[in-house]
mmCIF file of C-alpha atoms and ligand atoms in Angstrom:
data_model
loop_
_atom_site.group_PDB
_atom_site.id
_atom_site.type_symbol
_atom_site.label_atom_id
_atom_site.label_comp_id
_atom_site.label_asym_id
_atom_site.label_seq_id
_atom_site.Cartn_x
_atom_site.Cartn_y
_atom_site.Cartn_z
ATOM 1 C CA MET X 131 -0.012 -0.014 0.022
ATOM 2 C CA LYS X 132 1.286 3.463 -0.910
ATOM 3 C CA VAL X 133 2.453 5.707 2.005
ATOM 4 C CA LYS X 134 0.950 9.194 1.131
ATOM 5 C CA LYS X 135 0.590 10.942 4.452
ATOM 6 C CA VAL X 136 3.209 12.387 6.955
ATOM 7 C CA VAL X 137 2.449 13.595 10.510
ATOM 8 C CA VAL X 138 4.643 16.395 11.710
ATOM 9 C CA PRO X 139 4.097 17.296 15.448
ATOM 10 C CA ILE X 140 4.861 20.874 16.165
ATOM 11 C CA ALA X 141 2.799 21.568 19.287
ATOM 12 C CA GLY X 142 5.775 21.424 21.626
ATOM 13 C CA LEU X 143 6.630 24.652 23.425
ATOM 14 C CA GLY X 144 10.452 24.649 22.769
ATOM 15 C CA THR X 145 11.373 25.280 26.301
ATOM 16 C CA ARG X 146 14.998 24.407 25.719
ATOM 17 C CA LEU X 147 15.456 27.418 23.485
ATOM 18 C CA LEU X 148 13.652 30.011 25.776
ATOM 19 C CA PRO X 149 13.503 32.875 25.773
ATOM 20 C CA ALA X 150 14.031 32.998 22.006
ATOM 21 C CA THR X 151 10.941 30.747 21.588
ATOM 22 C CA LYS X 152 8.717 32.786 23.897
ATOM 23 C CA ALA X 153 6.842 34.381 21.040
ATOM 24 C CA ILE X 154 8.306 32.609 18.028
ATOM 25 C CA PRO X 155 7.751 28.878 17.403
ATOM 26 C CA LYS X 156 11.049 27.059 17.535
ATOM 27 C CA GLU X 157 10.186 25.654 14.018
ATOM 28 C CA MET X 158 10.340 29.219 12.712
ATOM 29 C CA LEU X 159 13.786 30.045 13.907
ATOM 30 C CA PRO X 160 15.975 30.660 10.802
ATOM 31 C CA LEU X 161 18.944 28.670 9.422
ATOM 32 C CA VAL X 162 20.670 31.100 7.090
ATOM 33 C CA ASN X 163 17.559 32.438 5.251
ATOM 34 C CA LYS X 164 14.889 29.757 5.731
ATOM 35 C CA PRO X 165 13.057 28.763 8.926
ATOM 36 C CA ILE X 166 13.827 25.262 10.146
ATOM 37 C CA ILE X 167 10.454 23.996 9.270
ATOM 38 C CA GLN X 168 10.905 24.754 5.578
ATOM 39 C CA TYR X 169 13.926 22.390 5.381
ATOM 40 C CA ILE X 170 11.683 19.690 7.037
ATOM 41 C CA VAL X 171 8.787 20.239 4.568
ATOM 42 C CA GLU X 172 11.193 20.236 1.578
ATOM 43 C CA GLU X 173 12.643 16.864 2.756
ATOM 44 C CA ILE X 174 9.190 15.412 3.014
ATOM 45 C CA SER X 175 8.038 16.701 -0.388
ATOM 46 C CA LYS X 176 11.294 15.418 -2.048
ATOM 47 C CA ALA X 177 10.725 11.976 -0.452
ATOM 48 C CA GLY X 178 7.466 11.750 -2.452
ATOM 49 C CA PHE X 179 4.773 12.203 0.087
ATOM 50 C CA GLU X 180 1.471 13.810 -0.899
ATOM 51 C CA GLU X 181 -0.137 15.026 2.294
ATOM 52 C CA LEU X 182 1.292 16.735 5.309
ATOM 53 C CA ILE X 183 -0.571 17.056 8.670
ATOM 54 C CA PHE X 184 0.790 19.356 11.290
ATOM 55 C CA ILE X 185 -0.205 18.627 14.911
ATOM 56 C CA THR X 186 -0.226 22.075 16.113
ATOM 57 C CA HIS X 187 -0.804 24.502 18.988
ATOM 58 C CA SER X 188 -2.570 27.939 19.094
ATOM 59 C CA SER X 189 0.776 29.687 19.380
ATOM 60 C CA LYS X 190 2.121 28.165 16.135
ATOM 61 C CA TYR X 191 -0.100 29.786 13.480
ATOM 62 C CA SER X 192 3.034 31.398 11.910
ATOM 63 C CA VAL X 193 4.198 27.934 10.760
ATOM 64 C CA GLU X 194 0.943 27.458 8.727
ATOM 65 C CA ASN X 195 1.083 31.059 7.425
ATOM 66 C CA HIS X 196 4.680 30.455 6.071
ATOM 67 C CA PHE X 197 3.375 27.816 3.681
ATOM 68 C CA ASP X 198 0.463 29.957 2.367
ATOM 69 C CA THR X 199 0.737 32.073 -0.652
ATOM 70 C CA SER X 200 1.486 35.705 0.264
ATOM 71 C CA PHE X 201 -0.232 37.678 -2.463
ATOM 72 C CA GLU X 202 0.730 41.046 -1.128
ATOM 73 C CA LEU X 203 4.523 40.130 -0.787
ATOM 74 C CA GLU X 204 4.528 38.403 -4.170
ATOM 75 C CA SER X 205 2.969 41.419 -6.026
ATOM 76 C CA THR X 206 5.343 43.845 -4.318
ATOM 77 C CA LEU X 207 8.431 41.826 -5.341
ATOM 78 C CA LYS X 208 7.023 41.474 -8.907
ATOM 79 C CA ASN X 209 6.568 45.275 -9.200
ATOM 80 C CA ARG X 210 10.088 45.824 -7.854
ATOM 81 C CA VAL X 211 11.392 43.134 -10.360
ATOM 82 C CA LYS X 212 12.992 41.176 -7.586
ATOM 83 C CA ARG X 213 12.921 37.996 -9.695
ATOM 84 C CA SER X 214 15.033 35.582 -7.703
ATOM 85 C CA LEU X 215 13.363 36.484 -4.268
ATOM 86 C CA LEU X 216 9.978 36.165 -5.937
ATOM 87 C CA ASN X 217 10.918 32.642 -7.217
ATOM 88 C CA GLU X 218 12.130 31.623 -3.821
ATOM 89 C CA LEU X 219 8.848 32.789 -2.243
ATOM 90 C CA LYS X 220 6.694 31.039 -4.906
ATOM 91 C CA ALA X 221 8.676 27.901 -4.415
ATOM 92 C CA ILE X 222 7.509 27.660 -0.729
ATOM 93 C CA SER X 223 3.700 27.749 -1.495
ATOM 94 C CA SER X 224 4.044 25.498 -4.601
ATOM 95 C CA LEU X 225 5.793 22.688 -2.800
ATOM 96 C CA SER X 226 4.031 19.662 -4.227
ATOM 97 C CA ILE X 227 2.351 18.694 -0.963
ATOM 98 C CA ASN X 228 -1.010 19.344 0.622
ATOM 99 C CA ILE X 229 -0.811 20.853 4.079
ATOM 100 C CA SER X 230 -3.464 20.549 6.752
ATOM 101 C CA SER X 231 -3.444 20.872 10.544
ATOM 102 C CA ILE X 232 -5.070 19.503 13.670
ATOM 103 C CA ARG X 233 -4.832 21.091 17.101
ATOM 104 C CA GLN X 234 -3.349 19.243 20.011
ATOM 105 C CA GLY X 235 -5.471 20.788 22.841
ATOM 106 C CA GLU X 236 -3.252 19.547 25.692
ATOM 107 C CA ALA X 237 0.576 18.900 25.728
ATOM 108 C CA LYS X 238 0.586 15.200 26.652
ATOM 109 C CA GLY X 239 3.543 13.906 24.871
ATOM 110 C CA LEU X 240 4.594 12.706 21.371
ATOM 111 C CA GLY X 241 2.354 9.556 21.423
ATOM 112 C CA HIS X 242 -0.617 11.688 22.285
ATOM 113 C CA ALA X 243 0.170 14.179 19.463
ATOM 114 C CA ILE X 244 0.447 11.431 16.881
ATOM 115 C CA ASN X 245 -2.906 9.983 18.110
ATOM 116 C CA CYS X 246 -4.594 13.358 17.313
ATOM 117 C CA ALA X 247 -4.085 12.463 13.629
ATOM 118 C CA LYS X 248 -5.882 9.086 13.927
ATOM 119 C CA ASN X 249 -9.146 10.158 12.098
ATOM 120 C CA ILE X 250 -7.344 12.004 9.267
ATOM 121 C CA ILE X 251 -5.047 9.036 8.734
ATOM 122 C CA ASN X 252 -8.088 6.824 8.327
ATOM 123 C CA ASN X 253 -6.542 3.407 8.422
ATOM 124 C CA GLU X 254 -3.685 4.145 6.086
ATOM 125 C CA PRO X 255 0.057 3.750 6.581
ATOM 126 C CA PHE X 256 1.818 7.066 7.369
ATOM 127 C CA ALA X 257 5.199 8.579 8.212
ATOM 128 C CA VAL X 258 6.053 10.614 11.338
ATOM 129 C CA VAL X 259 8.762 13.351 10.957
ATOM 130 C CA LEU X 260 10.047 15.142 14.040
ATOM 131 C CA PRO X 261 10.748 18.931 13.094
ATOM 132 C CA ASP X 262 13.697 19.423 15.467
ATOM 133 C CA MET X 263 15.903 16.970 13.750
ATOM 134 C CA LEU X 264 17.461 18.151 10.549
ATOM 135 C CA LEU X 265 19.061 15.609 8.245
ATOM 136 C CA ARG X 266 21.916 16.390 5.927
ATOM 137 C CA GLU X 267 21.662 13.814 3.182
ATOM 138 C CA LYS X 268 23.497 13.302 -0.115
ATOM 139 C CA LYS X 269 20.154 13.839 -1.732
ATOM 140 C CA LEU X 270 17.411 15.635 0.240
ATOM 141 C CA GLY X 271 14.695 13.149 1.270
ATOM 142 C CA PHE X 272 16.771 10.073 0.494
ATOM 143 C CA ASN X 273 16.414 8.274 3.809
ATOM 144 C CA LEU X 274 12.652 8.882 4.053
ATOM 145 C CA ALA X 275 12.182 7.827 0.482
ATOM 146 C CA LEU X 276 14.058 4.580 1.080
ATOM 147 C CA MET X 277 11.859 3.875 4.177
ATOM 148 C CA LYS X 278 8.786 4.602 2.187
ATOM 149 C CA LYS X 279 9.712 2.345 -0.682
ATOM 150 C CA ALA X 280 10.554 -0.535 1.642
ATOM 151 C CA PHE X 281 7.182 -0.174 3.447
ATOM 152 C CA GLU X 282 5.321 -0.173 0.147
ATOM 153 C CA LYS X 283 6.945 -3.475 -0.599
ATOM 154 C CA ASN X 284 6.848 -5.271 2.814
ATOM 155 C CA SER X 285 4.408 -3.300 5.024
ATOM 156 C CA ARG X 286 6.884 -3.387 7.960
ATOM 157 C CA THR X 287 6.996 -0.590 10.508
ATOM 158 C CA SER X 288 10.339 1.125 10.341
ATOM 159 C CA ILE X 289 12.287 3.783 12.242
ATOM 160 C CA LEU X 290 15.468 5.682 11.223
ATOM 161 C CA VAL X 291 18.371 5.399 13.597
ATOM 162 C CA ALA X 292 21.627 7.197 13.905
ATOM 163 C CA GLU X 293 24.783 6.919 16.031
ATOM 164 C CA THR X 294 25.750 9.409 18.744
ATOM 165 C CA SER X 295 27.971 9.599 21.781
ATOM 166 C CA LYS X 296 27.045 7.879 24.989
ATOM 167 C CA LYS X 297 26.468 11.186 26.670
ATOM 168 C CA GLU X 298 24.016 12.411 24.078
ATOM 169 C CA LEU X 299 22.108 9.015 23.965
ATOM 170 C CA SER X 300 20.313 9.623 27.234
ATOM 171 C CA ASN X 301 18.400 12.532 25.511
ATOM 172 C CA TYR X 302 16.780 10.186 23.070
ATOM 173 C CA GLY X 303 14.988 6.966 22.286
ATOM 174 C CA VAL X 304 17.750 4.487 22.424
ATOM 175 C CA VAL X 305 17.480 1.566 20.051
ATOM 176 C CA GLU X 306 19.125 -1.942 20.279
ATOM 177 C CA VAL X 307 19.264 -3.829 17.106
ATOM 178 C CA LYS X 308 20.229 -7.085 15.370
ATOM 179 C CA ARG X 309 21.968 -6.965 12.073
ATOM 180 C CA ASN X 310 19.909 -8.079 9.040
ATOM 181 C CA ASN X 311 22.082 -10.217 6.893
ATOM 182 C CA LEU X 312 20.512 -9.203 3.675
ATOM 183 C CA GLN X 313 21.161 -5.389 3.628
ATOM 184 C CA LYS X 314 24.087 -3.691 5.321
ATOM 185 C CA GLU X 315 22.148 -0.646 6.533
ATOM 186 C CA LEU X 316 19.001 -2.431 7.630
ATOM 187 C CA PHE X 317 18.558 -3.784 11.109
ATOM 188 C CA GLU X 318 15.915 -5.477 13.155
ATOM 189 C CA VAL X 319 14.913 -3.625 16.331
ATOM 190 C CA LEU X 320 15.253 -5.681 19.526
ATOM 191 C CA LYS X 321 14.578 -2.992 22.128
ATOM 192 C CA ILE X 322 13.728 0.768 22.336
ATOM 193 C CA VAL X 323 13.915 2.730 25.554
ATOM 194 C CA GLU X 324 12.980 6.449 25.997
ATOM 195 C CA LYS X 325 15.876 8.502 27.609
ATOM 196 C CA PRO X 326 17.558 5.697 29.571
ATOM 197 C CA SER X 327 20.143 6.547 32.127
ATOM 198 C CA ALA X 328 23.631 6.254 30.850
ATOM 199 C CA LYS X 329 24.394 3.173 32.956
ATOM 200 C CA LYS X 330 21.717 1.160 31.229
ATOM 201 C CA ILE X 331 22.668 1.911 27.653
ATOM 202 C CA LYS X 332 23.975 -0.975 25.541
ATOM 203 C CA SER X 333 23.733 0.595 22.063
ATOM 204 C CA ASN X 334 25.177 3.581 20.264
ATOM 205 C CA LEU X 335 21.943 4.133 18.193
ATOM 206 C CA PHE X 336 18.907 6.309 18.777
ATOM 207 C CA ALA X 337 15.686 7.114 16.960
ATOM 208 C CA VAL X 338 16.471 10.211 14.878
ATOM 209 C CA GLY X 339 12.906 11.303 14.302
ATOM 210 C CA ARG X 340 11.755 9.504 11.104
ATOM 211 C CA TYR X 341 9.229 6.665 11.350
ATOM 212 C CA ILE X 342 6.791 4.781 9.158
ATOM 213 C CA PHE X 343 3.857 3.099 10.817
ATOM 214 C CA ASN X 344 0.725 1.234 9.811
ATOM 215 C CA ASP X 345 -2.455 2.240 11.592
ATOM 216 C CA SER X 346 -1.917 -0.488 14.276
ATOM 217 C CA ILE X 347 0.261 2.065 16.045
ATOM 218 C CA PHE X 348 -2.882 3.843 17.230
ATOM 219 C CA SER X 349 -4.151 0.808 19.137
ATOM 220 C CA TYR X 350 -0.632 0.490 20.741
ATOM 221 C CA ILE X 351 -0.684 4.237 21.658
ATOM 222 C CA SER X 352 -4.121 3.756 23.255
ATOM 223 C CA LYS X 353 -2.568 1.139 25.567
ATOM 224 C CA VAL X 354 0.315 3.318 26.683
ATOM 225 C CA LYS X 355 0.246 4.524 30.236
ATOM 226 C CA PRO X 356 1.607 8.114 30.946
ATOM 227 C CA ASP X 357 5.292 8.266 32.032
ATOM 228 C CA LYS X 358 6.594 9.916 35.199
ATOM 229 C CA THR X 359 5.975 13.360 33.631
ATOM 230 C CA GLY X 360 2.422 12.533 32.554
ATOM 231 C CA GLU X 361 3.351 12.129 28.875
ATOM 232 C CA ILE X 362 2.297 9.395 26.545
ATOM 233 C CA GLN X 363 5.494 8.412 24.739
ATOM 234 C CA LEU X 364 5.654 7.115 21.190
ATOM 235 C CA THR X 365 8.573 5.029 22.174
ATOM 236 C CA ASP X 366 6.343 3.180 24.625
ATOM 237 C CA ALA X 367 3.889 2.400 21.805
ATOM 238 C CA ILE X 368 6.753 0.963 19.745
ATOM 239 C CA LYS X 369 7.708 -1.124 22.669
ATOM 240 C CA LEU X 370 4.302 -2.586 22.910
ATOM 241 C CA HIS X 371 4.492 -3.169 19.158
ATOM 242 C CA LEU X 372 7.649 -5.338 19.661
ATOM 243 C CA LYS X 373 5.993 -7.134 22.554
ATOM 244 C CA GLU X 374 3.264 -8.213 20.415
ATOM 245 C CA LYS X 375 5.977 -9.898 18.167
ATOM 246 C CA ASP X 376 5.250 -7.309 15.466
ATOM 247 C CA SER X 377 8.626 -6.678 14.033
ATOM 248 C CA VAL X 378 10.158 -3.291 13.529
ATOM 249 C CA ASP X 379 12.979 -2.480 11.036
ATOM 250 C CA ALA X 380 15.630 0.091 11.720
ATOM 251 C CA PHE X 381 17.295 1.978 8.863
ATOM 252 C CA LYS X 382 20.718 3.532 9.612
ATOM 253 C CA LEU X 383 20.810 7.078 8.625
ATOM 254 C CA ASP X 384 22.814 7.793 5.525
ATOM 255 C CA GLY X 385 24.124 11.312 6.216
ATOM 256 C CA THR X 386 24.376 13.405 9.444
ATOM 257 C CA PHE X 387 21.854 15.117 11.651
ATOM 258 C CA HIS X 388 21.481 18.314 13.734
ATOM 259 C CA ASP X 389 19.175 18.417 16.741
ATOM 260 C CA CYS X 390 17.877 21.936 16.481
ATOM 261 C CA GLY X 391 15.753 21.575 19.651
ATOM 262 C CA ASP X 392 18.587 22.667 21.865
ATOM 263 C CA LYS X 393 21.145 25.578 21.898
ATOM 264 C CA ILE X 394 24.244 23.825 20.871
ATOM 265 C CA GLY X 395 22.639 21.758 18.203
ATOM 266 C CA TYR X 396 20.840 24.742 16.634
ATOM 267 C CA LEU X 397 24.110 26.715 16.652
ATOM 268 C CA LYS X 398 26.076 23.831 14.962
ATOM 269 C CA ALA X 399 23.390 23.695 12.292
ATOM 270 C CA ILE X 400 23.671 27.376 11.626
ATOM 271 C CA VAL X 401 27.303 27.209 11.152
ATOM 272 C CA GLU X 402 27.133 24.151 8.904
ATOM 273 C CA TYR X 403 24.229 25.467 6.753
ATOM 274 C CA ALA X 404 26.048 28.812 6.393
ATOM 275 C CA LEU X 405 29.329 27.182 5.304
ATOM 276 C CA PHE X 406 27.424 25.106 2.691
ATOM 277 C CA ASP X 407 25.366 28.090 1.448
ATOM 278 C CA LYS X 408 26.239 28.986 -2.199
ATOM 279 C CA SER X 409 25.986 32.765 -1.749
ATOM 280 C CA ILE X 410 27.727 33.307 1.661
ATOM 281 C CA GLY X 411 29.590 30.070 2.349
ATOM 282 C CA LYS X 412 33.049 31.281 1.104
ATOM 283 C CA ASP X 413 32.909 34.564 3.023
ATOM 284 C CA PHE X 414 31.659 32.896 6.141
ATOM 285 C CA LYS X 415 34.539 30.456 6.024
ATOM 286 C CA THR X 416 37.039 33.284 5.774
ATOM 287 C CA PHE X 417 35.297 35.013 8.796
ATOM 288 C CA LEU X 418 35.479 31.787 10.931
ATOM 289 C CA LYS X 419 39.248 31.507 10.270
ATOM 290 C CA LYS X 420 39.538 34.405 12.737
ATOM 291 C CA TYR X 421 38.588 32.013 15.536
ATOM 292 C CA GLU X 422 40.838 29.147 14.505
ATOM 293 C CA LYS X 423 43.489 29.804 17.177
HETATM 294 C C1 G1P H 67 11.649 12.494 20.757
HETATM 295 C C2 G1P H 67 11.406 10.955 20.894
HETATM 296 C C3 G1P H 67 12.759 10.269 21.037
HETATM 297 C C4 G1P H 67 13.646 10.560 19.826
HETATM 298 C C5 G1P H 67 13.805 12.096 19.716
HETATM 299 C C6 G1P H 67 14.564 12.492 18.380
HETATM 300 O O1 G1P H 67 12.067 12.999 21.912
HETATM 301 O O2 G1P H 67 10.655 10.763 22.059
HETATM 302 O O3 G1P H 67 12.543 8.830 21.098
HETATM 303 O O4 G1P H 67 14.913 9.972 19.934
HETATM 304 O O5 G1P H 67 12.455 12.751 19.616
HETATM 305 O O6 G1P H 67 14.612 13.894 18.332
HETATM 306 P P1 G1P H 67 12.119 14.524 22.311
HETATM 307 O O7 G1P H 67 13.055 15.279 21.444
HETATM 308 O O8 G1P H 67 10.624 15.024 22.027
HETATM 309 O O9 G1P H 67 12.443 14.612 23.835
#
């Protein structure tokens, strides 16, 4: 079955980036000249999905506005003959993907956010993309497209995993895997634990924010009990999935990632995206040389 829909939860309040995110959604913070969320939507569109569903919050209307056509701005740029800017602006609203949104009335965790999309998903398989995590890939959308293609062949739930340091792992859903002999970058998930303490970690892999599910995930989410902080975790639903002997594949990220949800990750992303930017990369590199010693 084709995977057409993607759920992007953006209702989180971005507390790790306060006070910058007091009045601006963290997804709208810029990387060079685009907000973070635009890179995410471009990745989804490039991977071949047709429908994007934001799970959102009343304070996040600017994210939806960003993907609307801005007639006023477009006609001003047209009159001033600012062609390249105009084309860049038009490219946003003409991304080949349909965008809709649902409100998450209460902040009750990632599992709860995904569950808000249950009716709109309507028994179809779907992807989940977490907007904090930016991927740098050899071809934009490559990893998601690979997961999508595999699901369309074998209908198996999958998650994207990446390596990170022991210190960082405790911030994430840590994944233990068994090598799949057929394909080098494909594994079978044995165990997944949300933010375990460093002592308990036996893997160097974590869930890097890209998943493909069939609609059975909703029944697992409905069985998840809130954690210590009162949140319904998606990781716990995947755990139940595994417990039911429903296998989950893990694809290893081909590329690198930036966690833009915290200060250092966001700053590293700014530097890297600026260095790779065609118009300012060279000058920026020269500027950074000042700090080399
Ligand atoms: C969420 C997931 C976690 C995953 C992480 C990736 O955590 O719960 O399993 O590894 O995203 O960014 P959060 O960042 O919401 O704390």
